[in-house]
mmCIF file of C-alpha atoms in Angstrom:
data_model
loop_
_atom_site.group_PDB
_atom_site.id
_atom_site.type_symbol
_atom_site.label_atom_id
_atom_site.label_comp_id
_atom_site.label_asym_id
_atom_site.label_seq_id
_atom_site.Cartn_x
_atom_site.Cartn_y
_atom_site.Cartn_z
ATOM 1 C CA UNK A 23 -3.594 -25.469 41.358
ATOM 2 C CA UNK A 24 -1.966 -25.757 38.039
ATOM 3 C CA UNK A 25 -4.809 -27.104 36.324
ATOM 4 C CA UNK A 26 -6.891 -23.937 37.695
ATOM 5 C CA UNK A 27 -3.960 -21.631 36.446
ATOM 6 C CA UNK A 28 -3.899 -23.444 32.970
ATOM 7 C CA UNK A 29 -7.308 -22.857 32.535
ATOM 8 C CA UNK A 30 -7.615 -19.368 33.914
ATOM 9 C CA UNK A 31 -5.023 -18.520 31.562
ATOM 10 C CA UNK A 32 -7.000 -20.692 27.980
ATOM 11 C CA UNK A 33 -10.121 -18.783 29.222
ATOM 12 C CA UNK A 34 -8.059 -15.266 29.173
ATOM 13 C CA UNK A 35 -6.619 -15.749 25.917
ATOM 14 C CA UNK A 36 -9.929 -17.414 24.107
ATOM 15 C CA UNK A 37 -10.709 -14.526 22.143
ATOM 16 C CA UNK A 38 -7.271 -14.827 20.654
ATOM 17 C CA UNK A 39 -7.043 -18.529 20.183
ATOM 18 C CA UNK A 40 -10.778 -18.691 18.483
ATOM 19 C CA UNK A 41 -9.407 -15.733 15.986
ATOM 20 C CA UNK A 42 -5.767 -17.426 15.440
ATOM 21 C CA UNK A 43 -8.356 -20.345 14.151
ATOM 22 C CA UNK A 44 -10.426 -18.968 12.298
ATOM 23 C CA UNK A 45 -7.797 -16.950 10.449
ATOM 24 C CA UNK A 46 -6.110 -20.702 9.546
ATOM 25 C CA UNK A 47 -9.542 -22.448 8.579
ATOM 26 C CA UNK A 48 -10.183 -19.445 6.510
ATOM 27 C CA UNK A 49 -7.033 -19.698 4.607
ATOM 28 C CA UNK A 50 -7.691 -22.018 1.389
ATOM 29 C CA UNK A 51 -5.458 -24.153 1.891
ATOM 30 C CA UNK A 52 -5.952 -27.310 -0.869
ATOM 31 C CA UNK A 53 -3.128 -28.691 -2.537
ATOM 32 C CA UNK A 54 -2.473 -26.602 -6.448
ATOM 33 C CA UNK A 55 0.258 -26.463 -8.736
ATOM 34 C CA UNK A 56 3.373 -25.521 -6.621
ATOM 35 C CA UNK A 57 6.047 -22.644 -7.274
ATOM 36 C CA UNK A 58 9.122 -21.959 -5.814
ATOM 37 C CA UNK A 59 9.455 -22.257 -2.135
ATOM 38 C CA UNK A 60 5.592 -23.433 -2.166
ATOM 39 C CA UNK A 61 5.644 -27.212 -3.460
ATOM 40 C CA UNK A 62 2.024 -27.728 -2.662
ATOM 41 C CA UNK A 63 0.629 -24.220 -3.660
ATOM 42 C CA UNK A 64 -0.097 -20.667 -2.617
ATOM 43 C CA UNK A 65 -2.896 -21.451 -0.065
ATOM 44 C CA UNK A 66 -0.873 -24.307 1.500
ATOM 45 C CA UNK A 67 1.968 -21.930 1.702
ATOM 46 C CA UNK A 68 0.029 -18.923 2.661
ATOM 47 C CA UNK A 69 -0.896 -21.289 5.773
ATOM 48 C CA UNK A 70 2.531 -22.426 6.655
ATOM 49 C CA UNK A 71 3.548 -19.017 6.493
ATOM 50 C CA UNK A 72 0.561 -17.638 8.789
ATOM 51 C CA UNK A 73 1.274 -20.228 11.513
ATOM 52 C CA UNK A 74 5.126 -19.718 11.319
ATOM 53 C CA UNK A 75 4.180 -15.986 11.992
ATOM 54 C CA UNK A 76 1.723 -16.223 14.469
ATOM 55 C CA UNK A 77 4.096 -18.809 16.219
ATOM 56 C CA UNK A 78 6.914 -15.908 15.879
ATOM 57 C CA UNK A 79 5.028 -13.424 17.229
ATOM 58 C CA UNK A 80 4.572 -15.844 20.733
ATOM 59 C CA UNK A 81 8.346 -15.857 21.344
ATOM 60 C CA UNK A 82 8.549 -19.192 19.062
ATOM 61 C CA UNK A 83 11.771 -19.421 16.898
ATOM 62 C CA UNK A 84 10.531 -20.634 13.566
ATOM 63 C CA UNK A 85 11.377 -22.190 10.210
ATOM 64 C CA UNK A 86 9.526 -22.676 7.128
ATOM 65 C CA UNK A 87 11.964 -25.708 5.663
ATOM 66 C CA UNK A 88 11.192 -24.659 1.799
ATOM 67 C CA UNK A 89 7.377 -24.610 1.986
ATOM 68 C CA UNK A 90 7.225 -28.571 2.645
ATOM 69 C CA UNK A 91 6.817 -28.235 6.527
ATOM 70 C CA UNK A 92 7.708 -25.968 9.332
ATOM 71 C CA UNK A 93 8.929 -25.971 12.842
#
């Protein structure tokens, strides 16, 4: 029953999840010259950033720890 729940509820929320994705394989995300509070670059830190948010904005409490990871 949980299974079918789990799955009713991935199939509901596909469109989301397939957009969420592309949005973070879009971003350009290769390792540049850093700056401050992005250490490996501005598309590795736009990234970080865009995951924190979208984490965020499911009820997630986030933290980008200085641009070198994030939780």
């Amino acid at each position: 029953m949980k299974q079918n729940k789990l799955k009713d509820n991935l199939m509901r929320l596909r469109p989301q999840l397939v957009e969420a994705a592309q949005r973070i394989i879009g971003i350009p995300s290769v390792k540049a010259a850093g700056g401050p509070d992005m250490p490996f670059g501005e598309g590795i830190a736009d990234c970080l950033e865009y995951v924190l948010s979208l984490c965020g904005s499911l009820g997630f409490r986030t933290k980008n720890c200085g641009g070198f990871a994030g939780y």
